[in-house]
């Protein structure tokens, strides 16, 4: 057993006493006296991103590789804290990272391919189906009146994430399959265009100012924008459509994929020898797309959630699905431009969402898919940089989530999948074993 494996197992041992673990986290949280830390802790149960349940994804993967330890029992203890009929019925969110699709994904991951939790899963999915139908109805209504919200279609709360769950585990279910087809139809319509003032043609996924998440962006994007990220943007839609093409090959889906490829190739900019995108492209910038000084963002973003690197990954997958070498070559040009900056990566945290672990996972997946040496070299450098953050004297879990708010920098002891230690160790386990067993990468649309 090497040092990295010992560190991963040591972290997993924290879950052997869930009551003590929760006390440790709560005590640490109480030390924070100002508002900002509360924005990053999200001490909830069902939220896969930062809540308690998301840690079961890590534990299920650990149990597959180390069944003798009892990680499945640690996960069972977590389930007992919140999974019951009353709580499930009260959960009105169908989302993958925020709602019932995420609960079902977690239970499926722990089910040993259907040998465990079968009745519970069936009960949850029975409640989930009408929630998906309601989500489709709401999203379609917003699309029809040009009031699209990111949470209508995105990976975290929206239909892209729900589709990811159906594809992962429930594609054989006739009713779920039909819902998946309806989601694809909605996403195809989302990738189309509509006219606004003065006969200007813009994409349907335009987000109006009033539908921005952040108050300041309601002002800065007073005419709205287009979100290019994987977590809340159109990149997740592209990947779901590619997956949809594999199981429902239609000209309509293919056309929508080409629409999005054209979007990314049209809006890319070469700055300082980097091929990058503005992650939230304002309507004004889009309408002036042919002018010279068209972007305000001039630096590459290596993160998973809003990174150029995940857009490039999506384009690689698109080229593979369409058997289009030109698109894959364009994607490779992007990665080659990023490789030169890997030593100067601008991520301050080791976590998954907007830190090094997410970038490492993307590059590892590219290495597995392409066998191109550029990715192996990038992976080695990213792994080395990630491991430098490990410090058991500073964090009882080994790593801290580092967040910057204005000029202030905060360090948090966190569990959690998206911005905590569970996500970091899940990626390190992936690197160590060179494959995964529970399909957790589907949560991040990596595979």
Short mmCIF file of C-alpha atoms in Angstrom, two decimals:
data_model
loop_
_atom_site.label_atom_id
_atom_site.label_comp_id
_atom_site.label_asym_id
_atom_site.label_seq_id
_atom_site.Cartn_x
_atom_site.Cartn_y
_atom_site.Cartn_z
CA UNK A 1 0.00 0.00 0.00
CA UNK A 2 1.49 3.34 -1.05
CA UNK A 3 1.22 6.68 0.76
CA UNK A 4 -1.61 7.99 -1.42
CA UNK A 5 -3.71 4.90 -0.80
CA UNK A 6 -3.09 5.20 2.94
CA UNK A 7 -4.32 8.81 2.86
CA UNK A 8 -7.49 7.86 0.99
CA UNK A 9 -8.29 5.04 3.41
CA UNK A 10 -7.49 7.25 6.39
CA UNK A 11 -10.05 9.79 5.18
CA UNK A 12 -12.65 7.06 4.69
CA UNK A 13 -12.16 5.95 8.30
CA UNK A 14 -13.61 9.29 9.46
CA UNK A 15 -17.07 7.98 8.53
CA UNK A 16 -16.89 5.06 10.98
CA UNK A 17 -18.40 7.33 13.66
CA UNK A 18 -20.86 9.62 11.91
CA UNK A 19 -22.08 11.30 15.14
CA UNK A 20 -18.55 12.33 16.09
CA UNK A 21 -17.85 13.44 12.53
CA UNK A 22 -20.91 15.70 12.45
CA UNK A 23 -19.99 17.20 15.82
CA UNK A 24 -16.52 17.99 14.50
CA UNK A 25 -17.92 19.71 11.41
CA UNK A 26 -20.52 21.67 13.37
CA UNK A 27 -17.97 22.81 15.93
CA UNK A 28 -15.69 24.00 13.16
CA UNK A 29 -18.54 25.84 11.48
CA UNK A 30 -19.47 27.64 14.70
CA UNK A 31 -15.98 29.15 14.84
CA UNK A 32 -16.90 31.21 11.78
CA UNK A 33 -18.38 34.50 12.97
CA UNK A 34 -19.17 36.21 9.67
CA UNK A 35 -21.60 35.57 6.84
CA UNK A 36 -19.27 34.37 4.09
CA UNK A 37 -18.41 30.94 5.55
CA UNK A 38 -22.09 30.03 5.77
CA UNK A 39 -22.29 30.46 2.01
CA UNK A 40 -19.77 27.68 1.51
CA UNK A 41 -20.69 25.13 4.18
CA UNK A 42 -24.30 24.36 3.15
CA UNK A 43 -24.83 22.09 6.14
CA UNK A 44 -27.74 20.13 4.68
CA UNK A 45 -28.60 16.49 4.17
CA UNK A 46 -29.89 15.96 0.63
CA UNK A 47 -27.63 18.38 -1.25
CA UNK A 48 -25.10 16.14 -3.06
CA UNK A 49 -22.72 19.04 -3.60
CA UNK A 50 -21.99 19.89 0.03
CA UNK A 51 -24.57 17.96 2.01
CA UNK A 52 -24.13 14.78 3.99
CA UNK A 53 -25.68 12.43 1.43
CA UNK A 54 -23.07 13.21 -1.23
CA UNK A 55 -20.40 11.51 0.86
CA UNK A 56 -22.15 8.20 0.17
CA UNK A 57 -20.93 8.47 -3.43
CA UNK A 58 -17.35 8.35 -2.12
CA UNK A 59 -18.19 5.56 0.32
CA UNK A 60 -19.89 3.43 -2.35
CA UNK A 61 -16.80 3.63 -4.56
CA UNK A 62 -14.53 2.81 -1.61
CA UNK A 63 -16.67 -0.20 -0.74
CA UNK A 64 -16.21 -1.60 -4.24
CA UNK A 65 -12.43 -1.48 -3.93
CA UNK A 66 -12.15 -2.31 -0.20
CA UNK A 67 -15.23 -4.43 0.65
CA UNK A 68 -13.65 -5.85 3.79
CA UNK A 69 -13.56 -2.47 5.58
CA UNK A 70 -17.29 -1.82 5.89
CA UNK A 71 -17.73 1.44 3.98
CA UNK A 72 -21.20 0.22 2.97
CA UNK A 73 -22.13 0.19 6.66
CA UNK A 74 -20.80 3.75 7.07
CA UNK A 75 -23.03 4.79 4.16
CA UNK A 76 -25.99 2.93 5.66
CA UNK A 77 -25.59 4.96 8.85
CA UNK A 78 -25.75 8.17 6.78
CA UNK A 79 -28.89 6.95 5.00
CA UNK A 80 -30.53 6.24 8.36
CA UNK A 81 -30.13 9.89 9.34
CA UNK A 82 -32.39 11.23 6.62
CA UNK A 83 -33.84 8.70 4.19
CA UNK A 84 -37.43 7.95 5.16
CA UNK A 85 -40.79 8.23 3.45
CA UNK A 86 -41.71 11.51 5.14
CA UNK A 87 -38.52 13.26 4.03
CA UNK A 88 -38.66 11.85 0.51
CA UNK A 89 -42.24 13.00 -0.02
CA UNK A 90 -41.30 16.44 1.30
CA UNK A 91 -38.52 16.70 -1.29
CA UNK A 92 -40.10 18.65 -4.16
CA UNK A 93 -36.93 19.09 -6.20
CA UNK A 94 -36.25 16.59 -9.02
CA UNK A 95 -32.67 17.78 -9.56
CA UNK A 96 -29.54 15.62 -9.68
CA UNK A 97 -27.38 17.64 -7.30
CA UNK A 98 -30.16 19.24 -5.28
CA UNK A 99 -33.05 16.82 -5.23
CA UNK A 100 -34.58 13.40 -5.67
CA UNK A 101 -32.64 12.34 -8.78
CA UNK A 102 -29.53 12.73 -6.64
CA UNK A 103 -31.03 10.61 -3.88
CA UNK A 104 -31.86 7.90 -6.41
CA UNK A 105 -28.38 8.13 -7.96
CA UNK A 106 -26.84 7.66 -4.50
CA UNK A 107 -29.02 4.67 -3.67
CA UNK A 108 -28.25 3.09 -7.02
CA UNK A 109 -24.53 3.57 -6.38
CA UNK A 110 -24.89 1.71 -3.09
CA UNK A 111 -27.20 -1.00 -4.42
CA UNK A 112 -24.57 -3.51 -5.63
CA UNK A 113 -26.24 -3.52 -9.07
CA UNK A 114 -29.74 -3.90 -7.69
CA UNK A 115 -29.08 -6.36 -4.87
CA UNK A 116 -29.69 -3.78 -2.12
CA UNK A 117 -32.22 -0.99 -1.42
CA UNK A 118 -34.45 -2.16 -4.27
CA UNK A 119 -37.78 -1.39 -2.61
CA UNK A 120 -36.53 1.99 -1.41
CA UNK A 121 -35.26 2.89 -4.87
CA UNK A 122 -38.55 1.91 -6.49
CA UNK A 123 -40.48 4.00 -3.97
CA UNK A 124 -38.22 7.02 -4.56
CA UNK A 125 -38.50 6.71 -8.34
CA UNK A 126 -42.27 6.46 -8.09
CA UNK A 127 -42.23 9.86 -6.37
CA UNK A 128 -39.58 11.20 -8.76
CA UNK A 129 -41.48 10.65 -12.02
CA UNK A 130 -44.25 13.24 -11.45
CA UNK A 131 -41.58 15.71 -10.28
CA UNK A 132 -39.75 15.29 -13.59
CA UNK A 133 -43.00 15.84 -15.49
CA UNK A 134 -43.61 19.03 -13.51
CA UNK A 135 -40.04 20.19 -14.19
CA UNK A 136 -40.53 19.62 -17.92
CA UNK A 137 -43.77 21.58 -17.86
CA UNK A 138 -42.20 24.53 -16.05
CA UNK A 139 -39.10 24.57 -18.25
CA UNK A 140 -41.17 24.43 -21.44
CA UNK A 141 -43.40 27.27 -20.21
CA UNK A 142 -40.34 29.43 -19.51
CA UNK A 143 -38.88 28.62 -22.92
CA UNK A 144 -42.13 29.48 -24.68
CA UNK A 145 -42.11 33.01 -23.24
CA UNK A 146 -38.33 33.58 -23.56
CA UNK A 147 -37.84 33.51 -19.78
CA UNK A 148 -35.43 30.58 -19.61
CA UNK A 149 -33.81 29.95 -16.23
CA UNK A 150 -30.51 28.15 -15.76
CA UNK A 151 -32.21 25.78 -13.34
CA UNK A 152 -34.59 24.73 -16.13
CA UNK A 153 -31.89 22.97 -18.11
CA UNK A 154 -28.67 22.84 -16.08
CA UNK A 155 -26.76 19.92 -14.58
CA UNK A 156 -27.22 20.87 -10.94
CA UNK A 157 -30.99 21.33 -10.66
CA UNK A 158 -32.31 21.09 -14.18
CA UNK A 159 -33.18 18.67 -16.93
CA UNK A 160 -29.60 17.90 -17.99
CA UNK A 161 -28.87 16.47 -14.56
CA UNK A 162 -32.13 14.52 -14.49
CA UNK A 163 -31.30 13.10 -17.93
CA UNK A 164 -27.89 12.05 -16.63
CA UNK A 165 -29.56 10.00 -13.90
CA UNK A 166 -31.96 8.32 -16.32
CA UNK A 167 -29.11 7.40 -18.65
CA UNK A 168 -27.01 6.07 -15.79
CA UNK A 169 -29.49 3.70 -14.24
CA UNK A 170 -33.04 3.85 -15.58
CA UNK A 171 -32.91 3.74 -19.34
CA UNK A 172 -34.60 0.33 -19.43
CA UNK A 173 -37.68 1.74 -17.64
CA UNK A 174 -40.33 2.50 -20.29
CA UNK A 175 -41.80 5.53 -18.49
CA UNK A 176 -38.36 6.97 -17.67
CA UNK A 177 -37.28 6.40 -21.26
CA UNK A 178 -40.24 8.41 -22.47
CA UNK A 179 -39.38 11.21 -20.05
CA UNK A 180 -35.82 11.14 -21.37
CA UNK A 181 -37.11 11.54 -24.94
CA UNK A 182 -39.22 14.53 -23.82
CA UNK A 183 -36.14 16.05 -22.15
CA UNK A 184 -34.19 15.64 -25.39
CA UNK A 185 -36.98 17.35 -27.32
CA UNK A 186 -36.89 20.27 -24.89
CA UNK A 187 -33.09 20.53 -25.08
CA UNK A 188 -33.21 20.51 -28.87
CA UNK A 189 -35.67 23.39 -28.80
CA UNK A 190 -33.46 25.17 -26.28
CA UNK A 191 -30.54 25.10 -28.73
CA UNK A 192 -32.58 26.87 -31.40
CA UNK A 193 -32.80 30.65 -31.93
CA UNK A 194 -35.45 33.35 -31.70
CA UNK A 195 -35.80 36.98 -32.77
CA UNK A 196 -35.65 39.94 -30.42
CA UNK A 197 -35.74 43.71 -31.05
CA UNK A 198 -34.90 44.88 -34.58
CA UNK A 199 -35.03 41.32 -35.90
CA UNK A 200 -31.88 40.25 -34.06
CA UNK A 201 -31.51 36.46 -33.88
CA UNK A 202 -30.24 35.10 -30.56
CA UNK A 203 -30.02 31.63 -28.94
CA UNK A 204 -32.98 30.40 -26.91
CA UNK A 205 -30.72 29.76 -23.91
CA UNK A 206 -30.35 33.50 -23.33
CA UNK A 207 -30.79 34.25 -19.62
CA UNK A 208 -32.52 37.55 -18.91
CA UNK A 209 -31.15 39.88 -16.23
CA UNK A 210 -33.92 39.08 -13.76
CA UNK A 211 -33.06 35.37 -14.00
CA UNK A 212 -29.41 35.73 -13.00
CA UNK A 213 -28.38 33.97 -9.76
CA UNK A 214 -26.32 36.77 -8.28
CA UNK A 215 -27.78 40.20 -7.49
CA UNK A 216 -24.75 42.04 -8.86
CA UNK A 217 -25.06 40.17 -12.16
CA UNK A 218 -28.66 41.31 -12.57
CA UNK A 219 -27.08 44.75 -12.95
CA UNK A 220 -23.85 43.93 -14.79
CA UNK A 221 -25.76 41.74 -17.25
CA UNK A 222 -28.71 44.12 -17.54
CA UNK A 223 -29.54 42.75 -21.00
CA UNK A 224 -28.87 39.17 -20.00
CA UNK A 225 -26.18 36.67 -20.93
CA UNK A 226 -25.35 33.17 -22.15
CA UNK A 227 -23.84 30.75 -19.66
CA UNK A 228 -21.11 28.55 -21.17
CA UNK A 229 -20.22 26.48 -18.09
CA UNK A 230 -20.86 22.81 -17.33
CA UNK A 231 -22.62 23.28 -13.98
CA UNK A 232 -25.18 25.91 -14.99
CA UNK A 233 -24.51 26.45 -18.69
CA UNK A 234 -24.95 25.12 -22.18
CA UNK A 235 -21.97 22.72 -22.06
CA UNK A 236 -24.03 20.25 -20.02
CA UNK A 237 -26.75 20.40 -22.69
CA UNK A 238 -24.21 19.57 -25.40
CA UNK A 239 -23.00 16.48 -23.52
CA UNK A 240 -26.52 15.21 -22.79
CA UNK A 241 -27.46 15.63 -26.46
CA UNK A 242 -24.37 13.64 -27.44
CA UNK A 243 -25.40 10.87 -25.05
CA UNK A 244 -28.92 11.13 -26.42
CA UNK A 245 -27.67 10.72 -29.97
CA UNK A 246 -26.10 7.40 -28.99
CA UNK A 247 -29.44 5.95 -27.86
CA UNK A 248 -31.92 7.96 -29.96
CA UNK A 249 -30.08 8.84 -33.19
CA UNK A 250 -32.24 11.48 -34.89
CA UNK A 251 -31.46 14.29 -37.31
CA UNK A 252 -33.01 16.76 -34.88
CA UNK A 253 -30.54 15.88 -32.11
CA UNK A 254 -27.65 15.89 -34.57
CA UNK A 255 -28.65 19.35 -35.79
CA UNK A 256 -28.75 20.65 -32.21
CA UNK A 257 -25.29 19.26 -31.50
CA UNK A 258 -23.97 21.01 -34.61
CA UNK A 259 -25.66 24.24 -33.46
CA UNK A 260 -23.78 24.13 -30.18
CA UNK A 261 -20.48 23.20 -31.79
CA UNK A 262 -20.89 26.18 -34.10
CA UNK A 263 -21.64 28.37 -31.07
CA UNK A 264 -18.42 27.40 -29.34
CA UNK A 265 -16.31 27.69 -32.47
CA UNK A 266 -17.82 31.10 -33.23
CA UNK A 267 -17.46 32.55 -29.74
CA UNK A 268 -13.94 31.27 -28.98
CA UNK A 269 -11.12 33.79 -28.78
CA UNK A 270 -7.38 33.31 -29.03
CA UNK A 271 -5.82 35.46 -26.33
CA UNK A 272 -2.18 35.20 -25.29
CA UNK A 273 -2.02 31.98 -27.29
CA UNK A 274 -4.95 30.55 -25.35
CA UNK A 275 -8.22 29.36 -26.84
CA UNK A 276 -10.82 30.52 -24.31
CA UNK A 277 -14.45 31.48 -23.92
CA UNK A 278 -16.16 34.09 -21.86
CA UNK A 279 -18.01 31.94 -19.36
CA UNK A 280 -20.92 34.34 -19.06
CA UNK A 281 -21.16 36.03 -22.43
CA UNK A 282 -23.22 39.21 -22.30
CA UNK A 283 -25.86 39.84 -24.93
CA UNK A 284 -23.96 42.97 -26.02
CA UNK A 285 -20.75 41.00 -26.54
CA UNK A 286 -22.61 38.36 -28.52
CA UNK A 287 -24.26 40.89 -30.81
CA UNK A 288 -20.85 42.47 -31.47
CA UNK A 289 -19.28 39.13 -32.16
CA UNK A 290 -17.53 40.37 -35.30
CA UNK A 291 -15.87 43.34 -33.62
CA UNK A 292 -12.21 43.10 -32.62
CA UNK A 293 -12.36 43.82 -28.88
CA UNK A 294 -15.28 41.52 -28.14
CA UNK A 295 -14.36 39.87 -24.83
CA UNK A 296 -13.64 41.15 -21.37
CA UNK A 297 -12.27 37.84 -20.05
CA UNK A 298 -8.72 37.27 -21.24
CA UNK A 299 -7.49 34.38 -19.12
CA UNK A 300 -7.95 30.63 -19.24
CA UNK A 301 -10.09 29.04 -16.54
CA UNK A 302 -9.01 25.52 -15.59
CA UNK A 303 -11.92 24.67 -13.28
CA UNK A 304 -14.58 22.01 -13.84
CA UNK A 305 -17.63 24.20 -13.21
CA UNK A 306 -16.86 27.18 -15.47
CA UNK A 307 -13.65 26.10 -17.14
CA UNK A 308 -12.50 26.32 -20.73
CA UNK A 309 -11.05 22.89 -20.12
CA UNK A 310 -14.49 21.29 -19.72
CA UNK A 311 -15.78 23.02 -22.84
CA UNK A 312 -12.81 21.57 -24.74
CA UNK A 313 -13.63 18.16 -23.25
CA UNK A 314 -17.24 18.42 -24.46
CA UNK A 315 -16.06 19.30 -27.96
CA UNK A 316 -13.76 16.27 -27.96
CA UNK A 317 -16.69 14.03 -27.03
CA UNK A 318 -18.82 15.68 -29.74
CA UNK A 319 -16.16 15.03 -32.37
CA UNK A 320 -15.94 11.41 -31.26
CA UNK A 321 -19.73 10.93 -31.40
CA UNK A 322 -19.97 12.52 -34.87
CA UNK A 323 -16.75 10.88 -36.10
CA UNK A 324 -15.58 14.40 -36.96
CA UNK A 325 -11.79 14.71 -36.75
CA UNK A 326 -11.91 18.46 -37.43
CA UNK A 327 -13.82 19.05 -34.20
CA UNK A 328 -11.50 16.78 -32.24
CA UNK A 329 -8.49 18.56 -33.71
CA UNK A 330 -9.97 21.88 -32.61
CA UNK A 331 -10.43 20.44 -29.11
CA UNK A 332 -6.82 19.23 -29.10
CA UNK A 333 -5.66 22.70 -30.13
CA UNK A 334 -7.43 24.00 -27.04
CA UNK A 335 -5.77 21.47 -24.74
CA UNK A 336 -2.36 22.11 -26.26
CA UNK A 337 -2.77 25.80 -25.56
CA UNK A 338 -3.63 24.99 -21.93
CA UNK A 339 -0.73 22.57 -21.45
CA UNK A 340 1.78 25.39 -21.55
CA UNK A 341 0.04 27.03 -18.58
CA UNK A 342 -0.36 23.96 -16.39
CA UNK A 343 2.52 25.07 -14.14
CA UNK A 344 0.85 28.45 -13.72
CA UNK A 345 -2.66 27.17 -13.03
CA UNK A 346 -4.88 29.81 -11.41
CA UNK A 347 -6.82 27.58 -9.00
CA UNK A 348 -6.34 28.21 -5.28
CA UNK A 349 -8.26 25.22 -3.87
CA UNK A 350 -7.73 21.44 -4.17
CA UNK A 351 -11.48 20.74 -4.39
CA UNK A 352 -13.55 19.48 -7.34
CA UNK A 353 -15.94 22.25 -8.35
CA UNK A 354 -13.57 25.14 -8.97
CA UNK A 355 -10.35 23.57 -7.76
CA UNK A 356 -7.59 21.21 -8.80
CA UNK A 357 -9.41 17.90 -8.25
CA UNK A 358 -11.99 18.67 -10.94
CA UNK A 359 -9.31 19.65 -13.43
CA UNK A 360 -7.34 16.51 -12.59
CA UNK A 361 -10.43 14.36 -13.20
CA UNK A 362 -11.03 15.93 -16.63
CA UNK A 363 -7.42 15.45 -17.71
CA UNK A 364 -7.36 11.86 -16.44
CA UNK A 365 -10.52 11.12 -18.44
CA UNK A 366 -8.93 12.66 -21.53
CA UNK A 367 -5.85 10.51 -21.01
CA UNK A 368 -8.00 7.36 -20.75
CA UNK A 369 -9.99 8.31 -23.86
CA UNK A 370 -7.20 9.53 -26.12
CA UNK A 371 -4.00 7.93 -24.81
CA UNK A 372 -2.28 11.16 -25.84
CA UNK A 373 0.92 11.89 -23.95
CA UNK A 374 0.02 15.54 -23.48
CA UNK A 375 -2.67 14.47 -21.00
CA UNK A 376 -0.40 12.10 -19.11
CA UNK A 377 2.10 14.92 -18.64
CA UNK A 378 -0.62 17.34 -17.56
CA UNK A 379 -2.02 14.74 -15.16
CA UNK A 380 1.34 14.19 -13.48
CA UNK A 381 1.82 17.91 -12.92
CA UNK A 382 -1.74 18.42 -11.67
CA UNK A 383 -1.49 15.46 -9.31
CA UNK A 384 1.76 16.75 -7.86
CA UNK A 385 0.25 20.20 -7.35
CA UNK A 386 -2.90 18.78 -5.74
CA UNK A 387 -0.92 16.68 -3.29
CA UNK A 388 0.99 19.75 -2.08
CA UNK A 389 -2.26 20.91 -0.44
CA UNK A 390 -2.37 17.81 1.78
CA UNK A 391 -1.64 18.79 5.37
CA UNK A 392 -3.18 16.68 8.18
CA UNK A 393 -1.91 19.21 10.73
CA UNK A 394 -4.06 21.96 9.22
CA UNK A 395 -7.09 19.82 8.46
CA UNK A 396 -8.27 16.67 10.18
CA UNK A 397 -9.37 15.47 6.74
CA UNK A 398 -6.10 16.27 5.00
CA UNK A 399 -7.33 19.05 2.71
CA UNK A 400 -9.12 22.37 3.17
CA UNK A 401 -11.54 24.05 0.83
CA UNK A 402 -10.10 27.48 0.05
CA UNK A 403 -12.50 30.21 -1.00
CA UNK A 404 -11.81 33.81 -1.93
CA UNK A 405 -14.43 36.49 -1.35
CA UNK A 406 -13.21 39.90 -2.48
CA UNK A 407 -9.84 40.35 -0.83
CA UNK A 408 -10.56 37.82 1.92
CA UNK A 409 -9.48 34.17 1.77
CA UNK A 410 -11.25 31.49 3.85
CA UNK A 411 -10.13 27.95 4.68
CA UNK A 412 -12.74 25.33 5.56
CA UNK A 413 -12.63 21.80 6.97
CA UNK A 414 -15.31 20.21 4.83
CA UNK A 415 -16.64 16.84 3.82
CA UNK A 416 -18.72 17.00 0.68
CA UNK A 417 -18.48 15.93 -2.92
CA UNK A 418 -18.28 19.17 -4.85
CA UNK A 419 -16.22 21.46 -2.64
CA UNK A 420 -15.03 19.16 0.13
CA UNK A 421 -12.67 16.31 0.85
CA UNK A 422 -14.86 13.49 -0.48
CA UNK A 423 -14.62 14.88 -4.01
CA UNK A 424 -10.84 15.23 -3.75
CA UNK A 425 -10.30 11.69 -2.49
CA UNK A 426 -12.73 10.28 -5.05
CA UNK A 427 -10.56 11.71 -7.83
CA UNK A 428 -7.35 10.50 -6.17
CA UNK A 429 -8.87 7.01 -5.96
CA UNK A 430 -9.73 7.25 -9.67
CA UNK A 431 -6.12 8.11 -10.45
CA UNK A 432 -4.84 5.34 -8.19
CA UNK A 433 -7.07 2.58 -9.60
CA UNK A 434 -7.29 3.98 -13.15
CA UNK A 435 -11.01 3.18 -13.38
CA UNK A 436 -14.22 3.60 -11.39
CA UNK A 437 -16.84 1.04 -10.47
CA UNK A 438 -19.98 2.97 -9.50
CA UNK A 439 -20.31 5.32 -12.47
CA UNK A 440 -19.84 8.39 -10.24
CA UNK A 441 -18.20 10.27 -13.13
CA UNK A 442 -21.66 10.54 -14.70
CA UNK A 443 -22.56 13.03 -11.96
CA UNK A 444 -19.96 15.38 -13.44
CA UNK A 445 -20.67 14.41 -17.10
CA UNK A 446 -17.09 13.25 -17.48
CA UNK A 447 -17.57 9.86 -19.14
#
